[in-house]
XYZ file of C-alpha atoms in Angstrom:
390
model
C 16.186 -9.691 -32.013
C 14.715 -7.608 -29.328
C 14.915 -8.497 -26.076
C 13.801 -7.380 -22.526
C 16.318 -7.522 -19.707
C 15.441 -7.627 -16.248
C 16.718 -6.709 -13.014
C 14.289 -6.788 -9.605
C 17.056 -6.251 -7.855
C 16.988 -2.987 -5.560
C 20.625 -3.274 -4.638
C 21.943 -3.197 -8.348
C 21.988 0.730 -10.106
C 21.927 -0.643 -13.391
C 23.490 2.404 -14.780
C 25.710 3.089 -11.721
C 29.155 2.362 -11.182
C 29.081 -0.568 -8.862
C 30.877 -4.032 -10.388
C 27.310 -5.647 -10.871
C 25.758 -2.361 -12.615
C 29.266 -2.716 -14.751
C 27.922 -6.102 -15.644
C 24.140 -5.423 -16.547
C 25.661 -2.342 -19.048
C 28.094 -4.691 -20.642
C 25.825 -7.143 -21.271
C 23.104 -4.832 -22.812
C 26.018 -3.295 -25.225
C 27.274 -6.663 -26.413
C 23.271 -7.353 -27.345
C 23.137 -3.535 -28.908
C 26.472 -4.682 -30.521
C 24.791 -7.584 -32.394
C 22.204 -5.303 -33.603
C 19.621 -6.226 -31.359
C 16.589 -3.846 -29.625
C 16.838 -3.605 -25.610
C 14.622 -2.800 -22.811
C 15.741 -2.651 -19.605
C 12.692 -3.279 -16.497
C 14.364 -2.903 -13.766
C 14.181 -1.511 -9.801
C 17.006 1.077 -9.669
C 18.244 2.891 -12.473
C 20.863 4.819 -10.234
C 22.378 7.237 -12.661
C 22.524 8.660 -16.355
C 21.968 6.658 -18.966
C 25.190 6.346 -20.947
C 25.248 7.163 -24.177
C 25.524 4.449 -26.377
C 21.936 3.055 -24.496
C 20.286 6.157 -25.821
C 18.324 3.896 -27.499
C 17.370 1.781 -25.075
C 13.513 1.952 -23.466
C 14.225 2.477 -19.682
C 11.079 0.677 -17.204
C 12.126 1.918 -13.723
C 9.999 0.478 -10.828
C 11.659 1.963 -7.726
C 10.729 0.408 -4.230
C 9.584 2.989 -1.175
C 11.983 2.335 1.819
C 10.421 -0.100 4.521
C 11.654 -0.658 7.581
C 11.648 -3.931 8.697
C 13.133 -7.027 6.928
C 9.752 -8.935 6.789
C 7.926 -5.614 4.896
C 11.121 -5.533 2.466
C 10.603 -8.669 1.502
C 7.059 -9.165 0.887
C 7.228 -5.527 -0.886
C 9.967 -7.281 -3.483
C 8.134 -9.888 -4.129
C 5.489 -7.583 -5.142
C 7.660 -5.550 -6.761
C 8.947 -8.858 -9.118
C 5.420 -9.470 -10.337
C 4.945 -5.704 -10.777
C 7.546 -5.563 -13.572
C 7.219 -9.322 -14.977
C 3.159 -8.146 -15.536
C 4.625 -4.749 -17.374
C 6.585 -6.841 -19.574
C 4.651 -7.038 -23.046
C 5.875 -11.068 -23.576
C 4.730 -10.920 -27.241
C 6.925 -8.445 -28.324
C 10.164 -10.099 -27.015
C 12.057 -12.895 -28.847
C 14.321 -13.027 -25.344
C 14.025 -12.190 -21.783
C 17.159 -12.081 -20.164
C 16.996 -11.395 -16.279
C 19.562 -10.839 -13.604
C 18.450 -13.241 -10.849
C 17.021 -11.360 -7.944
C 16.569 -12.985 -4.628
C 12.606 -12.464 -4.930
C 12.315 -12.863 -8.187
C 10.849 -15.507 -10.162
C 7.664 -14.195 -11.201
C 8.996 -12.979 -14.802
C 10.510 -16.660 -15.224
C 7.422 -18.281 -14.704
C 5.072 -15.991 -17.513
C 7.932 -15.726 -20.090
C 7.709 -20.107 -19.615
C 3.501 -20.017 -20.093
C 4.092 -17.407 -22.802
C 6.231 -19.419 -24.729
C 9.183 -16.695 -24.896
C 12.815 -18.065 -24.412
C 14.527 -16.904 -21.274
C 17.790 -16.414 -19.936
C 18.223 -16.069 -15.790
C 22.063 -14.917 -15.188
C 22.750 -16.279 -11.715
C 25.952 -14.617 -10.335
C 25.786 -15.479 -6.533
C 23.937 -17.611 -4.198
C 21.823 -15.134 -3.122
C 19.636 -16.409 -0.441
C 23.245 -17.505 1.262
C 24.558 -14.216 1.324
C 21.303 -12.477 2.461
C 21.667 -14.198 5.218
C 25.567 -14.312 6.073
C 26.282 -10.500 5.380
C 22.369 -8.463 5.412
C 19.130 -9.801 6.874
C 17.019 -12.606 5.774
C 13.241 -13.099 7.258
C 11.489 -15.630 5.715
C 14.341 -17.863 3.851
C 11.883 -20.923 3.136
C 9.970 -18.311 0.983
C 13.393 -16.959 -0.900
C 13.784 -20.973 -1.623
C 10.483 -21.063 -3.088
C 11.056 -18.224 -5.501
C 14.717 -19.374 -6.258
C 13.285 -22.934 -7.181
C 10.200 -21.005 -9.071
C 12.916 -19.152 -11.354
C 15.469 -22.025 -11.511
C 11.964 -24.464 -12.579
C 10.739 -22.050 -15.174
C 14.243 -20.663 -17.001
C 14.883 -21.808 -20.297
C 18.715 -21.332 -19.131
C 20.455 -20.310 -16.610
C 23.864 -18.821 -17.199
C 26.036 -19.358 -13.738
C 29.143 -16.896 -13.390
C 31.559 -19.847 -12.124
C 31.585 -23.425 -12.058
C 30.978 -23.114 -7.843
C 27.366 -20.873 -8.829
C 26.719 -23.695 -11.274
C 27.128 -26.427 -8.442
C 25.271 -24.402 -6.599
C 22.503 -24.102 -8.501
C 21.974 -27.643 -9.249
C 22.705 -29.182 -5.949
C 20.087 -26.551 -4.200
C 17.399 -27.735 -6.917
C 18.450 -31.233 -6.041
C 18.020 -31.059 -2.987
C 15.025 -29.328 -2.453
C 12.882 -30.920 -5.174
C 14.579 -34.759 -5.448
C 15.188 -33.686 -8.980
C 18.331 -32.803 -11.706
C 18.264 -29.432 -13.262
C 19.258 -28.947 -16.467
C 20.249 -26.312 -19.167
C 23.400 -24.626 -16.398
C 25.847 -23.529 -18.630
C 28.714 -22.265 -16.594
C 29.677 -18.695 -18.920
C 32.179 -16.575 -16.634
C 32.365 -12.749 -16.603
C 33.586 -10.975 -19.000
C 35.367 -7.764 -20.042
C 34.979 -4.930 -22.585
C 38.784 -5.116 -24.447
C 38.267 -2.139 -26.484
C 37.492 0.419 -23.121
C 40.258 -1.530 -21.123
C 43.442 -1.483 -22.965
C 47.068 -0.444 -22.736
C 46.878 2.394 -24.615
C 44.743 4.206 -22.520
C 45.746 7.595 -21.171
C 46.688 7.365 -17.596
C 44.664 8.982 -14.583
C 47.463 9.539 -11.750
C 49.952 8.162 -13.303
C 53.803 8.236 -11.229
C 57.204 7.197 -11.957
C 57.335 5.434 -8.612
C 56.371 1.682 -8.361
C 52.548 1.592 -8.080
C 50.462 -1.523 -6.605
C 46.674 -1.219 -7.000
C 43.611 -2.833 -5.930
C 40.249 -2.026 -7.731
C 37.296 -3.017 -6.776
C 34.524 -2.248 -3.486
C 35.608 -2.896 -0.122
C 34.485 -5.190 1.641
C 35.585 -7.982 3.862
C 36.053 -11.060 1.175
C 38.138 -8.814 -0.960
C 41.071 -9.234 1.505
C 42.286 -5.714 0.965
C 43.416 -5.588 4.612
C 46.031 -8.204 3.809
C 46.819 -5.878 0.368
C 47.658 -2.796 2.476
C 49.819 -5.667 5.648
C 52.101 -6.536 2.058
C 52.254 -3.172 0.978
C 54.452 -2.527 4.576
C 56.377 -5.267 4.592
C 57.118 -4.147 0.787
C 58.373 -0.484 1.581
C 60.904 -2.097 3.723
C 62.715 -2.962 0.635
C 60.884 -0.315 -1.925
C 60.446 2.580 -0.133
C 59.497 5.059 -2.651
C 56.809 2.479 -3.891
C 53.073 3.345 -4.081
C 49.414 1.606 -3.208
C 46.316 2.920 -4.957
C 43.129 1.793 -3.362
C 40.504 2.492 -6.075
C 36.658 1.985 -5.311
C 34.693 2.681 -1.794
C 32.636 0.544 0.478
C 31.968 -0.356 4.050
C 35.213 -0.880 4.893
C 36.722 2.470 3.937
C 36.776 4.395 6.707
C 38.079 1.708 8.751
C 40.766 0.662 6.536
C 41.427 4.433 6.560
C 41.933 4.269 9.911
C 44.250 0.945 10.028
C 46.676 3.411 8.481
C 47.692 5.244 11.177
C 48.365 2.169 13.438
C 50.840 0.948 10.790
C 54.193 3.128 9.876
C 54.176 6.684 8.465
C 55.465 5.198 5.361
C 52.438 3.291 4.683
C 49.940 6.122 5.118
C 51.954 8.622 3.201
C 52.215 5.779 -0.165
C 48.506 4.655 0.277
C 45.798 6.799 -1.906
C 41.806 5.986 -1.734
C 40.638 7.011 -4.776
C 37.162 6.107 -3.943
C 34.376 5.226 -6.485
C 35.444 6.001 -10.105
C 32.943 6.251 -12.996
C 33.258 3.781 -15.484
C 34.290 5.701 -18.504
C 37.716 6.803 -16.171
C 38.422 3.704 -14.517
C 40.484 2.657 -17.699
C 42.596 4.863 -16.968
C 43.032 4.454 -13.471
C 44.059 1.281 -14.159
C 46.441 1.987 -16.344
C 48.313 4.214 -14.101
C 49.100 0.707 -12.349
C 52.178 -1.213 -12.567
C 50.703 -4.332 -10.613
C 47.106 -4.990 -10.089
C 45.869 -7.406 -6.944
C 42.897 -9.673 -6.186
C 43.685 -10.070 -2.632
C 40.594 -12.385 -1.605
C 40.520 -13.845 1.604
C 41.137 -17.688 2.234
C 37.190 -19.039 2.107
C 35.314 -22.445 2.005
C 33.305 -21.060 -0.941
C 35.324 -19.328 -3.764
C 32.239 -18.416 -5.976
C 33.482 -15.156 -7.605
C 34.098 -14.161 -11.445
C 35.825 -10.951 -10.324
C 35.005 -7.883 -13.002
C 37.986 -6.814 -11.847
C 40.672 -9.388 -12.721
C 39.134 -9.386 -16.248
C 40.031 -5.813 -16.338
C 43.051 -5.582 -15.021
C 44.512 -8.460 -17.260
C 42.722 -6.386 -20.486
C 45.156 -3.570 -19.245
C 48.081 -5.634 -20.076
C 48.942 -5.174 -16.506
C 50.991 -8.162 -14.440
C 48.201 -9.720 -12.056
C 48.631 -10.855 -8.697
C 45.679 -13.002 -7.474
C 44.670 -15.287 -4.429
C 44.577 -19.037 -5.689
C 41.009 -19.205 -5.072
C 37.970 -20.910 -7.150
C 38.021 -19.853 -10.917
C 40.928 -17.443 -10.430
C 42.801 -20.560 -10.395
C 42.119 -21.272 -14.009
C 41.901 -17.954 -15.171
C 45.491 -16.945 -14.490
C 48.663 -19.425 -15.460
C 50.807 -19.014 -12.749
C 54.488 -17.129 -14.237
C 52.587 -17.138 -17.621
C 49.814 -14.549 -17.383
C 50.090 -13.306 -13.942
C 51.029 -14.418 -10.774
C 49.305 -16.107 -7.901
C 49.521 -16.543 -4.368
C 48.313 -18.486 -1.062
C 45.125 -16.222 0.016
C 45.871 -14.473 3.454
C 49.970 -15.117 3.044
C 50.840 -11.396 3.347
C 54.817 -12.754 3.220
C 54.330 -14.563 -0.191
C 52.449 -11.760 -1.454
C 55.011 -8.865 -0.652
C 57.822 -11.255 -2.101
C 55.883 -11.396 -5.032
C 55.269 -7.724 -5.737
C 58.945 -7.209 -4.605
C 60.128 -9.566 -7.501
C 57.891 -7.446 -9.764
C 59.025 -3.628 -8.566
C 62.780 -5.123 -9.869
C 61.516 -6.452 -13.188
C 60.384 -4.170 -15.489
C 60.261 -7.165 -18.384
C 58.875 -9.635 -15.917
C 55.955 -6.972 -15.540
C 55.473 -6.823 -19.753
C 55.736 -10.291 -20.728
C 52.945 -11.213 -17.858
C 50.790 -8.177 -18.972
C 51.177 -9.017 -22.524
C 49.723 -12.380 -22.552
C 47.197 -11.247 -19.827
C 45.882 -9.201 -22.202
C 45.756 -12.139 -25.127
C 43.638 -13.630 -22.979
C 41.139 -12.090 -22.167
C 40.869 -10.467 -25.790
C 40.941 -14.213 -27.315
C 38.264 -15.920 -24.375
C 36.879 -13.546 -22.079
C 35.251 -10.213 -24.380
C 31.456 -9.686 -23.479
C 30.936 -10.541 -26.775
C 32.578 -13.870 -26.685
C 29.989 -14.088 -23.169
C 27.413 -13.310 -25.039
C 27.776 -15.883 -27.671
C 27.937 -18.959 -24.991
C 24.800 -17.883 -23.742
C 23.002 -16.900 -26.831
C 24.329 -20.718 -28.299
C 23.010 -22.508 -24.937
C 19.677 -21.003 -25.809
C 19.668 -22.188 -29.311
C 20.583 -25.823 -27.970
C 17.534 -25.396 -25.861
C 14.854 -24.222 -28.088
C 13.041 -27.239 -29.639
């Protein structure tokens, strides 16, 4: 099989170490892992190529900054068409693109081409342009989006909420049912993320951790409120912030309004390349998903994948699909989102049981090993398309 996979998305370093650029290189090894060709078209490259995609053929169409949010967008729409017209469609048996908010023009030739095609949707997009960037001209982002949801052969949706989404927007825009979602949550690579790992900063003191960028939805605020009410009772326990975003500098700064305590047991780590955040991880003895209470829970957290691969005891918000994910006092633990007193009774009850801690990592790990490998992705998808080609 050879196949091209896509990305127009500016915002995404395919082979940097943000969660989503964690994503696109997972899901080009579990196709190199089957034995198929790749080519990656895509806006951003934003860093080396690893290794085992030496193989890969790399199509980088970068975007020149422009200033104002009108010129962005009309330059990524360009940019979309740009790369769908570099695409040779006869040489591909697949195209698999990560939706892109202006995207749709490589959906609509690989459909008059005749060449089956995947479109990942992990967000919705046009939503959070507008709730947390800038958005211009949002009835021409619903164009495209209805474009690339009209011309996909499937569409892979992250969680059952992206799914709804999906097909309700396309409802409600055209008077019409979609079909071919297939619902196909994240994944995790269980050979990289395992127990055995050797530990980066490991202690012998009691160590939360949160990995993961920072930003507001992530709730890590509320992570650091626990951790203070925890030292109370554990006061030679530790919190290890690992990732960097927006919010560092002021979470940084919420330190020294809280005790001495708190500041002296919190460590930013800040962003970690992928081949060492294994073994971050590892160095854990509790891993959080702190999310924030929201109307929309739409996530399939990278993160809670790999923390639960770690055999480590998982603590999450019971939000959306981390709700189904985790069995509460069977693989990990979960909590009101926002209740800072629930969660700091929680990690408390963890700090004094060690066993507690390896009977919940242990069948974390299970799993995600037995349902939630790339590979085991990778197969949902590759089976929708077969159920769609006729």
């Amino acid at each position: 099989m050879k196949v091209a996979y896509v990305c127009a998305d500016t915002g995404v370093p395919v082979f940097g170490n943000k969660g989503c650029s964690i994503h696109v290189q997972e899901i080009v090894r579990a196709f190199l892992q089957r034995g198929a060709e790749v080519d990656l078209f895509v806006a951003r490259v934003g860093g080396n190529r690893p290794i085992d995609m030496a193989d890969c053929g790399v199509h980088e169409f970068p975007l020149g900054r422009r200033d104002s949010p009108g010129d962005r967008e009309a330059s990524q729409q360009l940019l979309s068409q740009l790369i769908a017209r570099s695409i040779p469609m006869d040489q591909y048996d697949l195209i698999y693109e990560r939706c892109s908010l202006w995207s749709d023009a490589t959906q609509v030739l690989a459909a008059r081409c005749g060449v089956a095609s995947v479109l990942e949707v992990n967000a919705p997009l046009i939503d959070e342009q507008q709730s947390h960037r800038e958005l211009s001209d949002r009835a021409t982002a619903e164009q495209i989006a209805l474009q690339a949801f009209r011309h996909a052969q499937c569409i892979a949706a992250v969680s059952e909420e992206v799914a709804q989404y999906v097909r309700s927007f396309y409802s409600e825009k055209t008077g019409n049912l979609l079909s071919g979602v297939e619902v196909v949550p994240n994944g995790v690579n269980v050979n990289r993320f395992c127990p055995d790992t050797q530990p980066v900063g490991a202690s012998d003191r009691f160590t939360v951790g949160f990995a993961g960028s920072l930003k507001p939805w992530h709730g890590v605020e509320s992570l650091i409120a626990a951790f203070q009410l925890l030292l109370e009772t554990h006061p030679l326990s530790r919190l290890k912030i690992i990732g960097d975003g927006p919010l560092r500098a002021s979470l940084e700064g919420s330190l020294q309004l809280r005790s001495s305590a708190v500041a002296a047991g919190t460590e930013f780590v800040g962003s970690v390349a992928p081949d060492r955040m294994p073994g971050h991880l590892v160095s854990l003895d509790v891993a959080v998903a702190p999310y924030v209470k929201q109307d929309q829970f739409y996530f399939s957290p990278l993160k809670v994948y790999e923390y639960m691969a770690c055999g480590l005891p998982t603590v999450a918000a019971d939000a959306g699909l981390l709700s189904g994910l985790i069995s509460n006092g069977v693989n990990g633990l979960l909590y009101e989102p926002g209740n800072v007193e629930q969660l700091s009774r929680i990690l408390a009850t963890l700090a004094d049981s060690p066993s507690l801690r390896r009977l919940l990592g242990t069948a974390a790990r299970s799993k995600v090993v037995n349902e939630h490998s790339w590979q085991l992705c990778l197969d949902r998808i590759l089976n929708h398309v077969a159920s769609t080609t006729g």
